[in-house]
PDB file of C-alpha atoms in Angstrom:
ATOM      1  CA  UNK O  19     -58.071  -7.992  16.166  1.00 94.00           C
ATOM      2  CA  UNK O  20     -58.343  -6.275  12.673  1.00 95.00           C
ATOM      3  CA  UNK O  21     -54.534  -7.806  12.141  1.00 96.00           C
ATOM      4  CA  UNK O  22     -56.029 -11.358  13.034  1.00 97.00           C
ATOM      5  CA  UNK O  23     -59.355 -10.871  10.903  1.00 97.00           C
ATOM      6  CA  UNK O  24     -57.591  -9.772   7.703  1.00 96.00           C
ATOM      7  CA  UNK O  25     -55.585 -12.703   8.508  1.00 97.00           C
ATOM      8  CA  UNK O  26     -58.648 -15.241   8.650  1.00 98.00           C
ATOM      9  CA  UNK O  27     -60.310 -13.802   5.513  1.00 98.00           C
ATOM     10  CA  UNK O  28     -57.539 -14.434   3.523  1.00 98.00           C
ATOM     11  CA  UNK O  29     -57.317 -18.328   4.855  1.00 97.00           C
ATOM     12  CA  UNK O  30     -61.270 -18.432   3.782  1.00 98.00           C
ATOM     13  CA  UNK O  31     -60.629 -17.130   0.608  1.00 97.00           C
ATOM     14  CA  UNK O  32     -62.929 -14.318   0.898  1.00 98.00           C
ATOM     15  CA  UNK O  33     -63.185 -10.608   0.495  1.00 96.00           C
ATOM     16  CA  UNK O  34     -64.570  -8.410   3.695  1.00 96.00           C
ATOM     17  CA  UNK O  35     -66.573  -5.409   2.561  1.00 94.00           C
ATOM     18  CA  UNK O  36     -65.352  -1.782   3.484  1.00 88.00           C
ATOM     19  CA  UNK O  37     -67.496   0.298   6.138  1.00 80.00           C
ATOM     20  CA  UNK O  38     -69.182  -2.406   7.858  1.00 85.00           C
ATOM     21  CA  UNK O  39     -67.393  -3.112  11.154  1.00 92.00           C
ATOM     22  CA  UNK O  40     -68.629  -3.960  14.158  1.00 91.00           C
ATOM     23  CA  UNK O  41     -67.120  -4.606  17.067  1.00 92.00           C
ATOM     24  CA  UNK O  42     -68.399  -7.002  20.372  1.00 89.00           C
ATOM     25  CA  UNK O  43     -67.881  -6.216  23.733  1.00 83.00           C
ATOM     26  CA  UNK O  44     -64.848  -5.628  25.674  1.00 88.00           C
ATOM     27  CA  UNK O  45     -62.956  -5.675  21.827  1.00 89.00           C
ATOM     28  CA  UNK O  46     -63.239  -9.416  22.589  1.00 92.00           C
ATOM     29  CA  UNK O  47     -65.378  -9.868  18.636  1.00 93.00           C
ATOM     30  CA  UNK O  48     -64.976  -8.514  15.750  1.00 95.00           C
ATOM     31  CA  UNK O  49     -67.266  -8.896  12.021  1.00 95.00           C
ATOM     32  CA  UNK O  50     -67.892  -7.770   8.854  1.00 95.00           C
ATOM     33  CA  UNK O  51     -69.807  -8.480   5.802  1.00 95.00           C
ATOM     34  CA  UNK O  52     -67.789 -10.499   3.173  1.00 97.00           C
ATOM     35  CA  UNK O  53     -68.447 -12.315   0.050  1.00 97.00           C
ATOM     36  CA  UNK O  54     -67.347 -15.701  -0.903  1.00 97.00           C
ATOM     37  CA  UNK O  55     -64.637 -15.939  -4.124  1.00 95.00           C
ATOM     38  CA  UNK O  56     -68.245 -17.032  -5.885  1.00 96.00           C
ATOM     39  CA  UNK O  57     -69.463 -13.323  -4.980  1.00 96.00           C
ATOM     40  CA  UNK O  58     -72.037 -14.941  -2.142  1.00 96.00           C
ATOM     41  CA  UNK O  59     -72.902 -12.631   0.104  1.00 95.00           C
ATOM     42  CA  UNK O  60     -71.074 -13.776   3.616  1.00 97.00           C
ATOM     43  CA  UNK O  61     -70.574 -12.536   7.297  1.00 96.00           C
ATOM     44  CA  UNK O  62     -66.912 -13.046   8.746  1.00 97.00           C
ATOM     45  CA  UNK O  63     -66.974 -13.138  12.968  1.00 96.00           C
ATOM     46  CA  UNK O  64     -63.858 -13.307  15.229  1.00 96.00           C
ATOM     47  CA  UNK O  65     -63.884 -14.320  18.222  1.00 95.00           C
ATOM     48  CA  UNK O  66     -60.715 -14.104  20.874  1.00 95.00           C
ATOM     49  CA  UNK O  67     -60.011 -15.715  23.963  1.00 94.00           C
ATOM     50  CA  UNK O  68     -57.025 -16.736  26.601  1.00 94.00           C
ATOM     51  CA  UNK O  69     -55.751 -20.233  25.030  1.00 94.00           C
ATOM     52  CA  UNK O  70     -56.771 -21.851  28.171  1.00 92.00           C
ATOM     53  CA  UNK O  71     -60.400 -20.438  27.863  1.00 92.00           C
ATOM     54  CA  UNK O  72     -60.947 -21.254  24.364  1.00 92.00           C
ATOM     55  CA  UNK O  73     -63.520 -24.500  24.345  1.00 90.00           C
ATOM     56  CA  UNK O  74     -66.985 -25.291  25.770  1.00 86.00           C
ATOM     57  CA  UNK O  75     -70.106 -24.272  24.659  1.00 79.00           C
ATOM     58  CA  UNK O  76     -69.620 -20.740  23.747  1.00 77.00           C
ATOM     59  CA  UNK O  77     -66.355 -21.427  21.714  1.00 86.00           C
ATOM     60  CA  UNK O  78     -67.797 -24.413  20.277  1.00 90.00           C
ATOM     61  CA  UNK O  79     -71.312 -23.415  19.429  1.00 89.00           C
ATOM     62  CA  UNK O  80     -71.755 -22.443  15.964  1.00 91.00           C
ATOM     63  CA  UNK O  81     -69.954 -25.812  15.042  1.00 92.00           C
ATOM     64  CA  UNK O  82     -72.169 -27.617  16.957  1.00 90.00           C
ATOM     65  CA  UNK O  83     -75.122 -26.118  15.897  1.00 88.00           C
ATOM     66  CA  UNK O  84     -74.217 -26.479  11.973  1.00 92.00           C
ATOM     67  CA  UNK O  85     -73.669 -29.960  12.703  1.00 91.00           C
ATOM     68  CA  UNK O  86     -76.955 -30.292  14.845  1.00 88.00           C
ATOM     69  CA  UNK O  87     -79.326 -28.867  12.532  1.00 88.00           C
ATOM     70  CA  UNK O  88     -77.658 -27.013   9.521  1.00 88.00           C
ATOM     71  CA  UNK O  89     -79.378 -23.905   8.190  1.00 87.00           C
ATOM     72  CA  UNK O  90     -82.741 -25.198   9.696  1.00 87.00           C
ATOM     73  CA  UNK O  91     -84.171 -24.549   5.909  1.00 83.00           C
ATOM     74  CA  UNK O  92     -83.199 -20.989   5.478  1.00 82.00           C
ATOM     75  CA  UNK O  93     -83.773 -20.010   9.269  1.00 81.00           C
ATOM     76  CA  UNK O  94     -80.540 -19.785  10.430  1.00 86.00           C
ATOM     77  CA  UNK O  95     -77.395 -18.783   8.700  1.00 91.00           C
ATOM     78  CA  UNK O  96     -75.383 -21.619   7.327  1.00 94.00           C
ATOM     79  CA  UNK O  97     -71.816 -21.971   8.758  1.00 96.00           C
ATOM     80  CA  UNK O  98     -69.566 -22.232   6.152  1.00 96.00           C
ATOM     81  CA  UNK O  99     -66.396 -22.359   7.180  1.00 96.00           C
ATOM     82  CA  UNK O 100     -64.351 -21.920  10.682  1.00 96.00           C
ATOM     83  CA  UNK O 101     -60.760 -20.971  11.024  1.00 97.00           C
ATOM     84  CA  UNK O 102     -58.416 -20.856  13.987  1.00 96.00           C
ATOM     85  CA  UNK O 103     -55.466 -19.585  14.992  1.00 96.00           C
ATOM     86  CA  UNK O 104     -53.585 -18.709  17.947  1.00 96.00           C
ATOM     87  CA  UNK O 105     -50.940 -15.958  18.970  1.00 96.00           C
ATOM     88  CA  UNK O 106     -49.579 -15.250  22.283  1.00 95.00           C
ATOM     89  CA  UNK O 107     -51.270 -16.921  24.275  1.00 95.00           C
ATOM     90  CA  UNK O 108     -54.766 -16.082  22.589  1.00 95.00           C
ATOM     91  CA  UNK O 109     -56.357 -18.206  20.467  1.00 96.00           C
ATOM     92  CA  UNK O 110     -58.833 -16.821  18.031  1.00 97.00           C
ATOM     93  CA  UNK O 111     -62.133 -18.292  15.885  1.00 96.00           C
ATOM     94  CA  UNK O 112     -63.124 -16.863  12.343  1.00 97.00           C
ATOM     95  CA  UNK O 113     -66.692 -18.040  11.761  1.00 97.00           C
ATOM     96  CA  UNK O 114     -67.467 -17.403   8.086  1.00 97.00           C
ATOM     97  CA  UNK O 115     -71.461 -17.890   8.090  1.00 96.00           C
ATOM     98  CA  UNK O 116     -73.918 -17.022   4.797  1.00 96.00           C
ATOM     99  CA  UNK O 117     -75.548 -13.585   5.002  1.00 92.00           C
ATOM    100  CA  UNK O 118     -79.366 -14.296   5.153  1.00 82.00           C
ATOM    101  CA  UNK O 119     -81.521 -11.559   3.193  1.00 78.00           C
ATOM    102  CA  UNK O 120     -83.754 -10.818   5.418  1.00 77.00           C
ATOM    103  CA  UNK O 121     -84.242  -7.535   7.381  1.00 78.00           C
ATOM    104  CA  UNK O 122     -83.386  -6.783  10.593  1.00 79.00           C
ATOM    105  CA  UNK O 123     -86.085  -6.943  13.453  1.00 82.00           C
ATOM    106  CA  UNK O 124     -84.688  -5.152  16.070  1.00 83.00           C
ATOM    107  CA  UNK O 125     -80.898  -3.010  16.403  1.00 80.00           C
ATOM    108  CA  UNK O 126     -81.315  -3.669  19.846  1.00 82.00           C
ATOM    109  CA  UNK O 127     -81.153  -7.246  22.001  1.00 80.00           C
ATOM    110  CA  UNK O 128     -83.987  -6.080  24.042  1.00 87.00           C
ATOM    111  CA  UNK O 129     -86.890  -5.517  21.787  1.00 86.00           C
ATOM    112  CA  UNK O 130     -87.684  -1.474  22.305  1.00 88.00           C
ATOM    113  CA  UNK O 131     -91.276  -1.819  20.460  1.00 87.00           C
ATOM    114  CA  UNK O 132     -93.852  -4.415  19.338  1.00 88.00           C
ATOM    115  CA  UNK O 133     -93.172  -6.181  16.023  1.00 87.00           C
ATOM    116  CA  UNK O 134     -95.532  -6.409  13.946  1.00 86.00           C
ATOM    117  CA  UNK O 135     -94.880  -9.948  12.786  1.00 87.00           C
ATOM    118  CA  UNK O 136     -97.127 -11.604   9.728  1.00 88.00           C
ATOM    119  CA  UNK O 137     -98.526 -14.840  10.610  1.00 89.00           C
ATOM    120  CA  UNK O 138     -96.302 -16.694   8.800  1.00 89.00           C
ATOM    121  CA  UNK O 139     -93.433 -15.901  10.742  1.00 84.00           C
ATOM    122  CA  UNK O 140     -94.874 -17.225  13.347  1.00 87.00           C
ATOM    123  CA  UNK O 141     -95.433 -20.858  11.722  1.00 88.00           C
ATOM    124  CA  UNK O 142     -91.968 -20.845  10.550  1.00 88.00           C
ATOM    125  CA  UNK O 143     -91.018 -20.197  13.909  1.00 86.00           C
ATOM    126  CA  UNK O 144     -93.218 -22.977  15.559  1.00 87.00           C
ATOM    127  CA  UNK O 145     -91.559 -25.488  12.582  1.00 86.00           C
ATOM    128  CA  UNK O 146     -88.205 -24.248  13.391  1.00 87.00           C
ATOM    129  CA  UNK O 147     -88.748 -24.820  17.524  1.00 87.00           C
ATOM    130  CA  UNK O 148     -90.312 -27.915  17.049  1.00 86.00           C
ATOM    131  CA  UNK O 149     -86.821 -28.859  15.306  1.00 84.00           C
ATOM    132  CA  UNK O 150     -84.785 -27.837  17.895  1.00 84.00           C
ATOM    133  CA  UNK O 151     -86.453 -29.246  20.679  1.00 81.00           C
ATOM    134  CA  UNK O 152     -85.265 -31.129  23.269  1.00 73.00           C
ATOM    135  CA  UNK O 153     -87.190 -34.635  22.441  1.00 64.00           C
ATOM    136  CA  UNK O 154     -85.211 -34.552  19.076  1.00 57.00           C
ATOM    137  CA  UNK O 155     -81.574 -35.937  18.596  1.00 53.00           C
ATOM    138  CA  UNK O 156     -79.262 -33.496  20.273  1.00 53.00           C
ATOM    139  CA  UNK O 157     -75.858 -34.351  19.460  1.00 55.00           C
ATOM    140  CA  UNK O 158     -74.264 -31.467  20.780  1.00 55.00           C
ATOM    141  CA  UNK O 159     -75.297 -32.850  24.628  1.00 57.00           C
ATOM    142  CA  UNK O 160     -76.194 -29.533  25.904  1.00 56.00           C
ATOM    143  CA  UNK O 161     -78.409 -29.401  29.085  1.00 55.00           C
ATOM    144  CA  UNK O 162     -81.048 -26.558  30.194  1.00 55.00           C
ATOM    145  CA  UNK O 163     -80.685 -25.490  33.998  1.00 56.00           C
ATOM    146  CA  UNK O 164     -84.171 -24.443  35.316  1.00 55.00           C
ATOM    147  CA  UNK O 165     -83.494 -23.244  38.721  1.00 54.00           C
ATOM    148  CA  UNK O 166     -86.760 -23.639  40.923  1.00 55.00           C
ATOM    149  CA  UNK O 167     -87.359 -22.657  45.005  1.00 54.00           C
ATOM    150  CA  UNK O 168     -84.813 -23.704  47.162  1.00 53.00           C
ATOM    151  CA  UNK O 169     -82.034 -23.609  44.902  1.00 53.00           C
ATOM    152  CA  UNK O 170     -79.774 -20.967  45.974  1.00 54.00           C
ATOM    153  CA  UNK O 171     -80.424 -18.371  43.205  1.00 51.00           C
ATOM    154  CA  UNK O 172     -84.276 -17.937  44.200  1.00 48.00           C
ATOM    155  CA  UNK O 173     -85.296 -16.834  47.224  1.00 47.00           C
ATOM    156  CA  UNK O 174     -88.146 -19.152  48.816  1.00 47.00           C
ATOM    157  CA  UNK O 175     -90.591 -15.928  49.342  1.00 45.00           C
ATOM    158  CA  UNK O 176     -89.559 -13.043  47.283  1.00 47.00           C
ATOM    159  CA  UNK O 177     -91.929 -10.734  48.734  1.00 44.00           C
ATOM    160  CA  UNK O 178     -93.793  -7.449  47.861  1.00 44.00           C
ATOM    161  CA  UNK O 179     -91.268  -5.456  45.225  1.00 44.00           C
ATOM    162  CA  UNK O 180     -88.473  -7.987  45.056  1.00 43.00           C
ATOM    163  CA  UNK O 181     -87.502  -9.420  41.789  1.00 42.00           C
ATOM    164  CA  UNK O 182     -88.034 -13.185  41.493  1.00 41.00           C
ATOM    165  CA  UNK O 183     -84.456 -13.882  40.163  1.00 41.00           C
ATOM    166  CA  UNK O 184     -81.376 -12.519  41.707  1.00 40.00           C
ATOM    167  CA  UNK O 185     -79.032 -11.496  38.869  1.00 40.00           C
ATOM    168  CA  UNK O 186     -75.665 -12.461  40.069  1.00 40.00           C
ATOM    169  CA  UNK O 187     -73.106 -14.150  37.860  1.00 44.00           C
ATOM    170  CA  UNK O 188     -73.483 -18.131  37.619  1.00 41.00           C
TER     171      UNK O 188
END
């Protein structure tokens, strides 16, 4: 993987910065803070995959997302360049995306304590849903799955100490 990043950095044209790796799960990602040859402060993700694995929406979805709705004015970092390669029978994706300066909310993907968000954040976050929403153009055709009772995943009466939502793999 580092063989394979090194590799996309130099076909971006940028420098990745020492001491900031971090790896994904299973070894499967890879990134590091870069900067641009202008000296712009960048993030460089890799991504690997089985060749035959390598589309759909979770290969494809910073693409489609830059060309949906860009940096959505600041809120999201802008994609600014993509390269791909393939060795082995793995095919990888560098994402190079702009480094936003903003801190960091939360270390952790489940939030551990409250935020204390100003109120502002949570206007720019109302402008930036209403965006994204689904009565807007959504050229990257992706579709929501709301699973209700009856469907299979959701038992019709849950009952006293049972979780709503079974948890097994879709």
């Amino acid at each position: 993987m580092r063989s394979h990043h090194a590799r996309a950095a130099t076909a971006l044209d940028i420098l990745t910065e020492q001491g900031g790796e971090f790896w994904g799960w299973a070894g499967r990602t890879l990134g590091a803070p870069a900067r641009t040859a202008a000296g712009a402060p960048a993030w460089l993700g890799l991504v690997s995959a089985p060749e035959a694995k390598a589309s759909g929406n979770l290969w494809e979805g910073a693409l489609d997302a830059q060309r949906a709705f860009g940096d959505l004015d600041g809120h999201r970092p802008a994609l600014l360049g993509a390269h791909d390669a393939v060795d082995d029978g793995t095919t990888y994706r560098a994402e190079l995306s702009a480094r936003l300066d903003q801190p960091v909310l939360s270390d952790d993907p489940i939030l551990q304590h409250d935020l204390q968000l100003p109120d502002f954040w949570w206007a720019d976050i109302a402008g930036v849903l209403e965006k994204v929403s689904p009565g807007r153009h959504r050229p990257d055709r992706r579709t929501a799955a709301v699973h209700g009772p009856g469907h299979p995943r959701v038992p019709r009466h849950p009952g006293p100490g049972r979780a709503l939502l079974d948890h097994s793999p879709c």
